[in-house]
XYZ file of N, CA and C in Angstrom:
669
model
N -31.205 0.927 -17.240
C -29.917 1.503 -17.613
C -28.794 1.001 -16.709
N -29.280 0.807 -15.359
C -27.928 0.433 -14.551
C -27.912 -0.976 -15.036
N -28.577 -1.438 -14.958
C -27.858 -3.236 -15.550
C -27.660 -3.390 -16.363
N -27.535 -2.416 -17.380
C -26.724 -2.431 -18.921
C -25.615 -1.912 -18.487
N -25.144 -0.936 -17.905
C -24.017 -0.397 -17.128
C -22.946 -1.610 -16.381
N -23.640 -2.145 -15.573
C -23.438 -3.357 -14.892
C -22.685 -4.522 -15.068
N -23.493 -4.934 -16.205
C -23.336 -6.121 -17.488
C -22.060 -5.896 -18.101
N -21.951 -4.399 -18.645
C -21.226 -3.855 -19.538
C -19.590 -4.113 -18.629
N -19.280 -3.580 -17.526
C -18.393 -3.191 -16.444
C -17.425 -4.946 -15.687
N -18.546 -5.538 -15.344
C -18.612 -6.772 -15.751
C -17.883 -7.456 -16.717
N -17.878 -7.454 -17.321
C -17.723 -8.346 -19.323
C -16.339 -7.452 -19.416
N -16.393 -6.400 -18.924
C -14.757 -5.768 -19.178
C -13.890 -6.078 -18.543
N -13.985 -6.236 -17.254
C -13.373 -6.908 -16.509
C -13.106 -7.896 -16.756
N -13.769 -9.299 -17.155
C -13.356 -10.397 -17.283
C -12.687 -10.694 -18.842
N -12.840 -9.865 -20.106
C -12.716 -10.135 -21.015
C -10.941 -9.499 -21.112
N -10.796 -8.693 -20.340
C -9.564 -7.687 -20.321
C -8.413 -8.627 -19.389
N -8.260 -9.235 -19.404
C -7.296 -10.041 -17.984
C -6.386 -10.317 -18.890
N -4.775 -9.601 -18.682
C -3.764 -9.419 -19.701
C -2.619 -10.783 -19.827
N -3.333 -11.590 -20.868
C -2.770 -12.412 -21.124
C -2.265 -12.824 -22.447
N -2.587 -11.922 -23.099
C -2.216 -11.886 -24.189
C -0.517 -10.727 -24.803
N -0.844 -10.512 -26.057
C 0.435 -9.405 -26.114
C 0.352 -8.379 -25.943
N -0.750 -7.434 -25.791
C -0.673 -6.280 -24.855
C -0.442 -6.390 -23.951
N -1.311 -7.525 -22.825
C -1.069 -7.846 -21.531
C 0.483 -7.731 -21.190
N 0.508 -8.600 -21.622
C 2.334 -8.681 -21.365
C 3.281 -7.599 -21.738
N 2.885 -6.759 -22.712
C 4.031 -5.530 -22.636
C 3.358 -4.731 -21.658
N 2.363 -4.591 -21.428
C 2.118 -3.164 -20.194
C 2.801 -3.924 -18.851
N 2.630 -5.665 -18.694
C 3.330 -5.794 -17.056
C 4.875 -5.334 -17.180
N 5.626 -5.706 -18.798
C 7.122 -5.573 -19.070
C 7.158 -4.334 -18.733
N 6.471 -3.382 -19.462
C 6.740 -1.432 -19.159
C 6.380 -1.580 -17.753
N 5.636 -2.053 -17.130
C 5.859 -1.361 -15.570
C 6.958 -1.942 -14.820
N 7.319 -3.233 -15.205
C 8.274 -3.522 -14.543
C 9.670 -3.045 -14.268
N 9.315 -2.257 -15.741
C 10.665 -1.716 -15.978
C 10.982 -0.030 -15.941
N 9.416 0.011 -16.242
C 9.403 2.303 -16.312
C 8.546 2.443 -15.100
N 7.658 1.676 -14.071
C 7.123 2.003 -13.145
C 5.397 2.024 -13.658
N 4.425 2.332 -12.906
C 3.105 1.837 -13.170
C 2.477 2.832 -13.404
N 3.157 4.079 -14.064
C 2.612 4.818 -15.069
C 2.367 4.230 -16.260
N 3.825 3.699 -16.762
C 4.429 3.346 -17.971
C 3.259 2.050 -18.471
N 3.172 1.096 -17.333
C 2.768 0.250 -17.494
C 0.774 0.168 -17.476
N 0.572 1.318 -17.004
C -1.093 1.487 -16.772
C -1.121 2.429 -18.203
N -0.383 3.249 -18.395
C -0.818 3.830 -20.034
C -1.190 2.840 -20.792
N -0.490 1.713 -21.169
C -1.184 0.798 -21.846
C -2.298 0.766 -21.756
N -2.027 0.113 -20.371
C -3.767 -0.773 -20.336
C -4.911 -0.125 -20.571
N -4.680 1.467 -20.059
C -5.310 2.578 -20.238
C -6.094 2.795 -22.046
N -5.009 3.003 -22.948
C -4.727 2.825 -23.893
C -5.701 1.453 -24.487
N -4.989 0.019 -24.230
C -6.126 -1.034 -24.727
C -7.732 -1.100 -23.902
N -7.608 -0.502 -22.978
C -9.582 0.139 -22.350
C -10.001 0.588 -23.296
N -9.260 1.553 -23.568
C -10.169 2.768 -24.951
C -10.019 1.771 -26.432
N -9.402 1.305 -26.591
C -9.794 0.218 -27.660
C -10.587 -1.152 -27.575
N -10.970 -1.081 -26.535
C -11.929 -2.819 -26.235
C -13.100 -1.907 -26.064
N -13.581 -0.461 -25.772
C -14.654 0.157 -25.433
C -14.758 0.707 -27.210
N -13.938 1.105 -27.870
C -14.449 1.121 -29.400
C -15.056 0.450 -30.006
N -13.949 -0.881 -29.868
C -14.534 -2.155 -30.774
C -15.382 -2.395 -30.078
N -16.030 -2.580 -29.415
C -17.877 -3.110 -28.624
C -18.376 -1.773 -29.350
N -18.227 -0.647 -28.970
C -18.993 0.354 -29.849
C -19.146 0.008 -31.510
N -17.923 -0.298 -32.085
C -18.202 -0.431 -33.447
C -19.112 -1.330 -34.050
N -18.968 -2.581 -33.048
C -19.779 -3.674 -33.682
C -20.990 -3.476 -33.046
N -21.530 -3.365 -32.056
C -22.993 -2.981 -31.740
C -23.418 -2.268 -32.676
N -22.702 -0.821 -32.915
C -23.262 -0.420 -34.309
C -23.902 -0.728 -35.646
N -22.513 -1.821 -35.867
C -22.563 -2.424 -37.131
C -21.389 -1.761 -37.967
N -20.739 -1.122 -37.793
C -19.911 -0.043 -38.660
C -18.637 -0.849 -38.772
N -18.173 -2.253 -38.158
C -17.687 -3.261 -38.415
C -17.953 -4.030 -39.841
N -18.831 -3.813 -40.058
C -19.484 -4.517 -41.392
C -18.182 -3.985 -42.917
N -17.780 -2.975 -42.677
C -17.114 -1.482 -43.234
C -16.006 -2.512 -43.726
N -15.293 -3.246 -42.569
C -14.094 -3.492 -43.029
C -14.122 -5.076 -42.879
N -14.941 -5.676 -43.911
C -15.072 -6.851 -44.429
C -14.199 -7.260 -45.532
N -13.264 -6.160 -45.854
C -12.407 -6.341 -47.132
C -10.907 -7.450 -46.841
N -10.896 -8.433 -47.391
C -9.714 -9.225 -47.021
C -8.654 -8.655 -47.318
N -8.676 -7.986 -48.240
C -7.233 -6.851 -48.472
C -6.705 -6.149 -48.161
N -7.838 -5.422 -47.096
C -7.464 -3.965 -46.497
C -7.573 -4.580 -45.070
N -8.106 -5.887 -44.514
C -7.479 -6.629 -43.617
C -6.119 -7.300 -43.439
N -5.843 -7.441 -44.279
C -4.507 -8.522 -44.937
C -3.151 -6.940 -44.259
N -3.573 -6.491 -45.489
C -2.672 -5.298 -45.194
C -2.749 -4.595 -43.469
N -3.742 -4.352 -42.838
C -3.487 -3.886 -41.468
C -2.655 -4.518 -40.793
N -3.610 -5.945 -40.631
C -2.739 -7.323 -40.008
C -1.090 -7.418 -40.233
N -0.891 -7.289 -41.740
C 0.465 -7.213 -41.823
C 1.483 -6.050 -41.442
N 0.578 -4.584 -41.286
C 1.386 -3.760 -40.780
C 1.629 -4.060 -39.362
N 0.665 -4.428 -38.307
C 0.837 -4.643 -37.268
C 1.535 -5.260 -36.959
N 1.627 -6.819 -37.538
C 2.781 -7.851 -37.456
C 4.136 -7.338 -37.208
N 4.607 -5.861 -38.084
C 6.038 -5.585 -38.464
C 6.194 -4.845 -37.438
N 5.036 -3.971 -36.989
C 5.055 -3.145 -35.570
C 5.650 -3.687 -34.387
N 4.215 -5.077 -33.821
C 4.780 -5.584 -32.989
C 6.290 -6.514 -32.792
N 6.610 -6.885 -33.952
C 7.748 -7.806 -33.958
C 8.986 -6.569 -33.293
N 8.595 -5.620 -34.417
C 10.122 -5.161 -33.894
C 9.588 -3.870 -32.555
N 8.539 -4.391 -32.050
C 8.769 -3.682 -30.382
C 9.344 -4.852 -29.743
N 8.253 -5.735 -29.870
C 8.645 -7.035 -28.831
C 10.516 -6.976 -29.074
N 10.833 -7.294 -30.055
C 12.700 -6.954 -30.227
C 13.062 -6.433 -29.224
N 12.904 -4.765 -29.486
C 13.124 -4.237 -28.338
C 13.073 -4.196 -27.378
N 11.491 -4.803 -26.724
C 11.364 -4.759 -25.303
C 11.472 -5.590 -24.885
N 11.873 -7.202 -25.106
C 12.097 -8.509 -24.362
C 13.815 -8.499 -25.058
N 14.548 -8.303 -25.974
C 15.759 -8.231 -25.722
C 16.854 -8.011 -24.679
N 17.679 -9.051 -24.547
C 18.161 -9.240 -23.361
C 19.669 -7.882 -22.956
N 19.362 -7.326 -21.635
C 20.047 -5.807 -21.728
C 21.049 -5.699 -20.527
N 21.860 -5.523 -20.244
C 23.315 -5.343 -19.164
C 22.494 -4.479 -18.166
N 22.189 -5.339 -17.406
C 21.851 -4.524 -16.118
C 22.805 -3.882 -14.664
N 22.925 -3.104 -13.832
C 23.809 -2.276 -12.914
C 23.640 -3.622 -12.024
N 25.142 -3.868 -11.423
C 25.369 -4.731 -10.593
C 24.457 -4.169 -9.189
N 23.421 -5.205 -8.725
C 23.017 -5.244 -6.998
C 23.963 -5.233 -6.403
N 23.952 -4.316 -5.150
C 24.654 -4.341 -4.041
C 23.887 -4.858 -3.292
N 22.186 -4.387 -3.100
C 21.802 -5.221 -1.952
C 20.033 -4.945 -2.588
N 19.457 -5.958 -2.111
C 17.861 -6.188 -2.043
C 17.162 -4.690 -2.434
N 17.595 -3.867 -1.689
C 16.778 -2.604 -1.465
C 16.729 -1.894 -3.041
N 17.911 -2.190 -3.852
C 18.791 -1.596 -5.034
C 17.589 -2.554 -5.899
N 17.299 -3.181 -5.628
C 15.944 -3.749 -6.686
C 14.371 -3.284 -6.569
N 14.392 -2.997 -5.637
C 12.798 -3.294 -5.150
C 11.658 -2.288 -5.527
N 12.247 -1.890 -6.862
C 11.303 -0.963 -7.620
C 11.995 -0.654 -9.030
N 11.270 0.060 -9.761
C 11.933 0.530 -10.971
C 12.581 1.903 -10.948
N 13.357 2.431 -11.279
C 13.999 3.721 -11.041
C 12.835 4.728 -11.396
N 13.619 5.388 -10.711
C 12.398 6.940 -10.568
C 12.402 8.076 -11.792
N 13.474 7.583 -11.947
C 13.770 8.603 -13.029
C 12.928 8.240 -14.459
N 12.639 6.705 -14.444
C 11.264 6.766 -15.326
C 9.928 7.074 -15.508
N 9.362 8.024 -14.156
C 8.505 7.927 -13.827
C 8.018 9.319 -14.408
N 7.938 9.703 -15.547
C 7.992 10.851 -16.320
C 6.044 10.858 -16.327
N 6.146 12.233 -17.313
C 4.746 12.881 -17.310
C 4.054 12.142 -18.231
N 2.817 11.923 -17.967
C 1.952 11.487 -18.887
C 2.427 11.273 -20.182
N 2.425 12.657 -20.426
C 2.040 12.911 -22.186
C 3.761 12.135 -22.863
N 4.376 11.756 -21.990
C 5.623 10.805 -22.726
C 5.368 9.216 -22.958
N 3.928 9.245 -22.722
C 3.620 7.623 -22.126
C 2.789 7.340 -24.176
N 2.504 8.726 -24.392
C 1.634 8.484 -25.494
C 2.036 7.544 -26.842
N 3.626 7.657 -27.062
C 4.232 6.676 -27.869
C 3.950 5.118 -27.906
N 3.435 4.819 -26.542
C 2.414 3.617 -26.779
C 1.441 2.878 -27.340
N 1.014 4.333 -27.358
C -0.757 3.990 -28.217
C -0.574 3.444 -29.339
N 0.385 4.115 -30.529
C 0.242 3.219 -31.714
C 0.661 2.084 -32.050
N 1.369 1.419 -30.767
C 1.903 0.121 -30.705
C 0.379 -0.997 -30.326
N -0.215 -0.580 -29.258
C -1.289 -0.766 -28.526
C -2.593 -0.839 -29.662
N -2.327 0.110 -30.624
C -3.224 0.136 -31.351
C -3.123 -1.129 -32.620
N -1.999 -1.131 -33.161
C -1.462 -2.137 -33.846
C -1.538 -3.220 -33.870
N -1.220 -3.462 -31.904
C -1.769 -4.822 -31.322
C -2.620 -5.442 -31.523
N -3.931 -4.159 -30.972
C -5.392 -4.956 -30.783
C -5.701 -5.431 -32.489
N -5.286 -4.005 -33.736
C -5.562 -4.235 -34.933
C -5.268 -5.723 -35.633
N -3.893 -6.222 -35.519
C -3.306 -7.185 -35.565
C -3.913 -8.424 -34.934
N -4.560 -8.578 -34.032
C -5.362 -9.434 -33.653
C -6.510 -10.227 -34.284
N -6.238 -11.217 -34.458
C -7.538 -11.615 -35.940
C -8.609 -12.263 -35.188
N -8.315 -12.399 -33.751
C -9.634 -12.452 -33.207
C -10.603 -11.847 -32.944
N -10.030 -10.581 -32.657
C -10.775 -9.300 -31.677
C -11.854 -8.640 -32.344
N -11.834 -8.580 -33.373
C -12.941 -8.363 -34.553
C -14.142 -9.472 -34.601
N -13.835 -10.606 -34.659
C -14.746 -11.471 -34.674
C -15.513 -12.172 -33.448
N -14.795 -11.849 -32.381
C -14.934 -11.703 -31.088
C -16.230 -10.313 -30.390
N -15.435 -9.241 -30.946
C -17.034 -8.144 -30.854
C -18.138 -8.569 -31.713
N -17.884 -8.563 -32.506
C -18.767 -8.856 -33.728
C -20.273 -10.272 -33.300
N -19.434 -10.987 -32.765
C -20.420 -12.236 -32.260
C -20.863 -11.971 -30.746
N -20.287 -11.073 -29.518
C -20.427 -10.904 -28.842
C -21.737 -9.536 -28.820
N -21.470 -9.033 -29.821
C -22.884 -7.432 -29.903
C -23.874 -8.773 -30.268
N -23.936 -9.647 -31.292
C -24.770 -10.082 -31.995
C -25.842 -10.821 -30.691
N -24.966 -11.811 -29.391
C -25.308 -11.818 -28.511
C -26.021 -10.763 -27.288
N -25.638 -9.380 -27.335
C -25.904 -8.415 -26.471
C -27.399 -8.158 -27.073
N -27.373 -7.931 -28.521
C -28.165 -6.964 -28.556
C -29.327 -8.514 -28.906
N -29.374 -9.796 -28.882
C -30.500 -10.669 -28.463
C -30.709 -10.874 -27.105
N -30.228 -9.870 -26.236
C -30.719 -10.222 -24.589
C -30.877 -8.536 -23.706
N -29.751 -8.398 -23.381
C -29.065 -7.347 -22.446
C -29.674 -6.124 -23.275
N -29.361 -5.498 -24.919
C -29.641 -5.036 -25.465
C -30.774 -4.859 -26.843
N -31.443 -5.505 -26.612
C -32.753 -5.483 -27.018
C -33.415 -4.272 -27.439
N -33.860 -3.972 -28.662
C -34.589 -2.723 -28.646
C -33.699 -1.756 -28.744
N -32.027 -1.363 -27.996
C -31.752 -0.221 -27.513
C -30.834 0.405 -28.940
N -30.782 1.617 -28.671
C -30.368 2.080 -29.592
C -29.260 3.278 -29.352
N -28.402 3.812 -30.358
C -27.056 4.045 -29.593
C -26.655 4.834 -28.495
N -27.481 5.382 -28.052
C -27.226 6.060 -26.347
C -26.699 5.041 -25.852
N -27.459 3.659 -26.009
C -27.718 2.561 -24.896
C -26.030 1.855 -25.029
N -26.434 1.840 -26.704
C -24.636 1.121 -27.099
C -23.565 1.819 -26.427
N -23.550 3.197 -26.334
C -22.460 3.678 -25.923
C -22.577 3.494 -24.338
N -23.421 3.890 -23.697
C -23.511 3.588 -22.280
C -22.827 2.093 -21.873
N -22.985 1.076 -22.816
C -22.368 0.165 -22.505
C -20.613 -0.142 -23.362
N -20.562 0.054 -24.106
C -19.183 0.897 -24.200
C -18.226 1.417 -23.280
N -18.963 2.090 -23.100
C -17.946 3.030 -21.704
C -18.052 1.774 -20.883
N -18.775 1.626 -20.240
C -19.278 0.193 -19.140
C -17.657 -0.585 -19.449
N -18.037 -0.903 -20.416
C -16.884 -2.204 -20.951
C -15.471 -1.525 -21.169
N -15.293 -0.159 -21.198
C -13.748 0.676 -21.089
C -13.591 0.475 -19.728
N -14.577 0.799 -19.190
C -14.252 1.405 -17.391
C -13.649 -0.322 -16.925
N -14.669 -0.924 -16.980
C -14.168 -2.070 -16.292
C -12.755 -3.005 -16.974
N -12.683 -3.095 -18.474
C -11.204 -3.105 -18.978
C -9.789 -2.051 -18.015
N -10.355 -0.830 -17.601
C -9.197 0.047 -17.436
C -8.872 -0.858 -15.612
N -10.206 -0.980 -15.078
C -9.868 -1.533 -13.603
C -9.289 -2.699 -13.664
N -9.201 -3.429 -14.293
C -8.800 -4.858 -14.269
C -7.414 -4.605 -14.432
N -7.241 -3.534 -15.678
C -5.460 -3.412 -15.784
C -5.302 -2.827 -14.351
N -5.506 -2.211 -13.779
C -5.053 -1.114 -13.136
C -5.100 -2.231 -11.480
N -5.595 -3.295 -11.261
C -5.382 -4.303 -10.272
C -4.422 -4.646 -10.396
N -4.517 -5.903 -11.890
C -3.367 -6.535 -11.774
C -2.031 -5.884 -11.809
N -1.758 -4.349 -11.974
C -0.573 -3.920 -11.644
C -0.245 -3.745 -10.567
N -1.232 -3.411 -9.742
C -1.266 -2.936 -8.490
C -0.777 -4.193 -7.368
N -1.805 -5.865 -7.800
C -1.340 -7.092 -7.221
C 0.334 -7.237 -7.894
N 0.708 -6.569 -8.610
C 1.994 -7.184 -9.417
C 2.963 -6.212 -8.060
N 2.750 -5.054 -8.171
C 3.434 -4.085 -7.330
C 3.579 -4.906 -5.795
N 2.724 -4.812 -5.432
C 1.999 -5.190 -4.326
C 2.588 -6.550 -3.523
N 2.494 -7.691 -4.189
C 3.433 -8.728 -3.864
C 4.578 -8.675 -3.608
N 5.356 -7.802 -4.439
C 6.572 -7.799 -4.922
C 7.275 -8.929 -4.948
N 6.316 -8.973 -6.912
C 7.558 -10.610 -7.453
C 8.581 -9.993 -8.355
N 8.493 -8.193 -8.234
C 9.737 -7.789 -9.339
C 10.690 -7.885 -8.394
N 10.932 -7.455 -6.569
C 11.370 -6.849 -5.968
C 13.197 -7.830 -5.841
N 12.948 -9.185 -6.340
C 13.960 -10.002 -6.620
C 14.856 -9.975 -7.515
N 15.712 -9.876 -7.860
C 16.428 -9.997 -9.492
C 16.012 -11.352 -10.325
N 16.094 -12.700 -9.138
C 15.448 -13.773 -9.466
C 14.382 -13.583 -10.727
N 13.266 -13.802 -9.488
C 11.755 -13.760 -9.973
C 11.763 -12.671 -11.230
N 12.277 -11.195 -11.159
C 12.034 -10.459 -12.337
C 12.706 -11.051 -13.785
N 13.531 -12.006 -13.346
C 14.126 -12.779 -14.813
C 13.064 -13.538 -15.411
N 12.751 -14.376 -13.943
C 11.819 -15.451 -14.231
C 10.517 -14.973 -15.283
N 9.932 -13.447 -14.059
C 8.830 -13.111 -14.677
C 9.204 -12.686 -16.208
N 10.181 -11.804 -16.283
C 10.597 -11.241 -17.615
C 10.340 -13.041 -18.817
N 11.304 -13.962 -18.152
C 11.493 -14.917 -19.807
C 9.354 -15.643 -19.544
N 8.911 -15.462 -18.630
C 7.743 -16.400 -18.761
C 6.504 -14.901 -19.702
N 6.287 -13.991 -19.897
C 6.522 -12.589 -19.899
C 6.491 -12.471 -22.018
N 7.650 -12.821 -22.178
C 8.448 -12.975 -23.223
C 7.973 -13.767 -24.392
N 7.963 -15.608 -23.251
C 7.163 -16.359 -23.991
C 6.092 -16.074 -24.487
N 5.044 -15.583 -23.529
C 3.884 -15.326 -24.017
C 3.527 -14.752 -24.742
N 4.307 -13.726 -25.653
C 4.362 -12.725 -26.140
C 4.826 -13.267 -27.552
N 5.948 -14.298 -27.348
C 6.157 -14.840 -28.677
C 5.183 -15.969 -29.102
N 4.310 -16.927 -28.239
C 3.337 -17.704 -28.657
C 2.373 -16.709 -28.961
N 2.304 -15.413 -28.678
C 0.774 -14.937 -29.180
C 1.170 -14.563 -30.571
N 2.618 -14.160 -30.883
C 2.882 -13.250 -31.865
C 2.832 -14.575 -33.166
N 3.518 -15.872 -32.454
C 3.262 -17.135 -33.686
C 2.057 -17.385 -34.171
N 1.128 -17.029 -33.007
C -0.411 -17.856 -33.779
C -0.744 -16.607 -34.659
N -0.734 -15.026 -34.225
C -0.864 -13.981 -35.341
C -0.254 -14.402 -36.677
N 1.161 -14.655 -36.797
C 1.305 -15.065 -38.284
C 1.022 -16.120 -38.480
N 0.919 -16.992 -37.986
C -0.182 -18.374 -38.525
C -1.624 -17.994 -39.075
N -1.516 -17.261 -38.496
C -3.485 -17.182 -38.910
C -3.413 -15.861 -39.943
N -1.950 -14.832 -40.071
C -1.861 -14.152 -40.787
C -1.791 -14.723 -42.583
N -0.501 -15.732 -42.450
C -0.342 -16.543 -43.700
C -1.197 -17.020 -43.926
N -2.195 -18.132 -42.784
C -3.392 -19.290 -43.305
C -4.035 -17.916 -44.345
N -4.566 -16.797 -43.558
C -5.705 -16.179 -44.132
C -5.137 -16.031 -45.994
N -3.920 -15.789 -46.236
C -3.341 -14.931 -47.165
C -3.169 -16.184 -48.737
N -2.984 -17.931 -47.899
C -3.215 -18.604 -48.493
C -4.603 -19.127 -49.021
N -5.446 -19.311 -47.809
C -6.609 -19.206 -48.393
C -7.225 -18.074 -49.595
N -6.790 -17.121 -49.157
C -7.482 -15.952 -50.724
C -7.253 -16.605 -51.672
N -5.414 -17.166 -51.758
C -5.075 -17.178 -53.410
C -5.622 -18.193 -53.823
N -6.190 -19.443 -53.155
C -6.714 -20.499 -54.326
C -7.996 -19.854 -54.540
């Protein structure tokens, strides 16, 4: 059991390293609401990378093999994320610096209670949904688990490794905010531009290959 635990904790960690378009809006929200704002996410995409490994170990992935009722998610998500990303990489009139110190964090006054952080989730959720990898990605990755690591086991075992693969997704976010804090590459006006447009990009190359692979899929049906 512990080296299914292990394995599991492991694989979350490395599979979770935010480089994609969640990645990049939880570093934007902390940069900007503080590392509440910005760990709800990640928090948030843990509990969805620990589903999807649950779903597909299952098999209950099999469910939504429908290109239509894929087509349609994908495309709701698309409209989701476009018009957050709008919002949250749009360029905004910031309070003139007087001095270094006047940067070197995000205001406090964003640093609100939990339960205001929850408006995330269905963005977060949208995300991962919208993703036309992430499905096919668990899906081939259980198919792998359960010919080695998971052998024989049956769903106690799946979920034990589930969680495994949340826990270690949630630590990985919860570093790299901490190395982000920690350095202080926001603490500049500079660097936080820098980070913000490099940030941005990434966010719009992930969001191009989504509708690329949104349309390819939508053309392929019709012939």
């Amino acid at each position: 059991m512990l080296h299914v635990f292990v394995t599991a904790f492991v694989l979350g960690l490395v599979i979770s390293i935010p480089i994609g378009a969640v990645g990049q809006l939880m570093i934007n929200r902390a940069m900007k609401y503080g590392l509440s704002a910005g760990l709800s996410i990640g928090l948030f995409s843990a509990l969805l990378d620990a589903t999807y490994c649950e779903l597909a170990l299952i098999g209950i992935s099999l469910v939504i093999n429908s290109v239509e009722i894929r087509s349609l998610v994908q495309g709701m998500g698309l409209i989701v994320l476009l018009y957050f990303g709008y919002k949250n990489f749009r360029p905004k009139k910031e309070l003139s610096v007087t001095d270094e110190n006047s940067s070197t964090a995000p205001p406090n006054n964003h640093e609100q209670k939990w339960t205001s952080h929850l408006k995330y989730f269905p963005v977060v959720l949208m995300a991962t949904v919208s993703n036309p990898t992430m499905l096919a990605f668990w899906v081939n990755m259980a198919q792998v688990l359960r010919s080695s690591v998971l052998t024989d086991a049956g769903v106690r075992e799946f979920t034990l490794f589930s969680v495994g693969v949340g826990l270690g997704s949630a630590l990985c976010q919860y570093i790299v905010l901490q190395t982000i804090r920690h350095v202080r590459l926001f603490h500049l006006p500079k660097r936080r531009v820098v980070i913000q447009w490099v940030s941005a990009s990434i966010f719009m190359f992930t969001m191009a290959y989504f509708i690329y692979h949104f349309f390819k899929e939508l053309l392929l049906n019709k012939m």
